Amino acid sequence: MTTRSGRTYKSATENPTMTEESVAALMRILLEDRKAREEQYEAQQAQMREQMQRQRERDELEQAQRREQMERQRERDELEKNQMREQMEMLRRVVEESRVDQRNRE
């Protein structure tokens, strides 16, 4: 019989002279092998949970950065819009003043 860890043992059918001691030893080895596999599985699960948590944290950070970047872009757009509005207003006043001056000269 071969365990998952690679150990090979003769079973009672292959070796009819197995004693109770050797059966007990084999049972202990099989239990140890099972325990080792369970521990390995638990370790893999813990590692997967940790990786998923780190990925969630990275995703949240990226999302926060995107939101912040979008907010900064909105602020820049609003500032640019206000500057354009002020420039248009200033141009309108200059044109109006120019018209008034032109009328006064005529």
XYZ file of C-alpha atoms in Angstrom:
106
model
C 0.000 0.000 0.000
C 1.312 3.488 -0.823
C 0.188 6.544 1.080
C -0.255 9.907 -0.577
C 2.966 11.071 0.981
C 4.757 8.354 -0.967
C 5.419 5.829 1.796
C 4.943 2.216 0.750
C 3.779 -0.473 3.177
C 2.697 -4.043 2.727
C -0.923 -4.614 3.586
C -2.127 -7.427 5.808
C -3.246 -9.387 2.746
C 0.238 -9.187 1.228
C 1.863 -10.030 4.523
C -0.365 -12.353 6.546
C 2.113 -12.312 9.413
C 1.360 -8.665 10.296
C 1.079 -8.319 14.007
C -1.283 -6.142 15.935
C 1.681 -3.867 16.555
C 2.391 -3.480 12.867
C -1.314 -2.879 12.150
C -1.372 -0.215 14.866
C 1.793 1.342 13.440
C 0.265 1.332 9.975
C -2.906 2.960 11.341
C -0.821 5.646 13.063
C 1.055 6.309 9.813
C -2.212 6.513 7.874
C -3.651 8.897 10.471
C -0.497 11.023 10.345
C -0.711 11.071 6.551
C -4.365 12.117 6.726
C -3.559 14.797 9.292
C -0.715 16.101 7.107
C -3.060 16.303 4.093
C -5.695 18.133 6.163
C -3.076 20.582 7.431
C -1.846 21.143 3.875
C -5.427 21.759 2.722
C -6.027 24.219 5.573
C -2.780 26.021 4.755
C -3.794 26.274 1.090
C -7.213 27.594 2.080
C -5.653 30.178 4.399
C -3.274 31.243 1.623
C -6.167 31.584 -0.829
C -8.165 33.649 1.672
C -5.149 35.879 2.253
C -4.609 36.327 -1.506
C -8.286 37.155 -2.001
C -8.128 39.706 0.843
C -5.031 41.336 -0.664
C -6.743 41.434 -4.076
C -9.837 43.052 -2.529
C -7.613 45.639 -0.840
C -5.809 46.353 -4.138
C -9.142 46.655 -5.953
C -10.481 49.032 -3.304
C -7.320 51.129 -3.490
C -7.479 51.290 -7.291
C -11.146 52.239 -7.143
C -10.417 54.984 -4.604
C -7.590 56.271 -6.814
C -9.875 56.295 -9.857
C -12.560 58.176 -7.916
C -9.980 60.691 -6.712
C -8.619 61.095 -10.242
C -12.126 61.625 -11.618
C -12.845 64.191 -8.896
C -9.646 66.087 -9.728
C -10.591 66.001 -13.420
C -14.060 67.368 -12.583
C -12.457 70.145 -10.545
C -10.096 70.993 -13.429
C -13.005 70.968 -15.872
C -15.057 73.226 -13.588
C -12.128 75.620 -13.169
C -11.584 75.715 -16.925
C -15.293 76.302 -17.484
C -15.298 79.176 -14.984
C -12.216 80.703 -16.587
C -13.844 80.503 -20.003
C -17.003 82.085 -18.589
C -14.941 84.942 -17.064
C -13.065 85.449 -20.327
C -16.317 85.531 -22.283
C -17.780 88.007 -19.804
C -14.677 90.172 -20.059
C -14.831 90.046 -23.868
C -18.523 90.915 -23.777
C -17.764 93.950 -21.574
C -14.920 95.047 -23.854
C -17.141 94.739 -26.919
C -19.961 96.621 -25.138
C -17.596 99.373 -24.020
C -16.213 99.586 -27.522
C -19.725 100.001 -28.898
C -20.521 102.661 -26.320
C -17.309 104.509 -27.184
C -18.114 104.204 -30.874
C -21.589 105.643 -30.324
C -20.217 108.456 -28.238
C -17.784 109.382 -30.955
C -20.510 109.479 -33.579
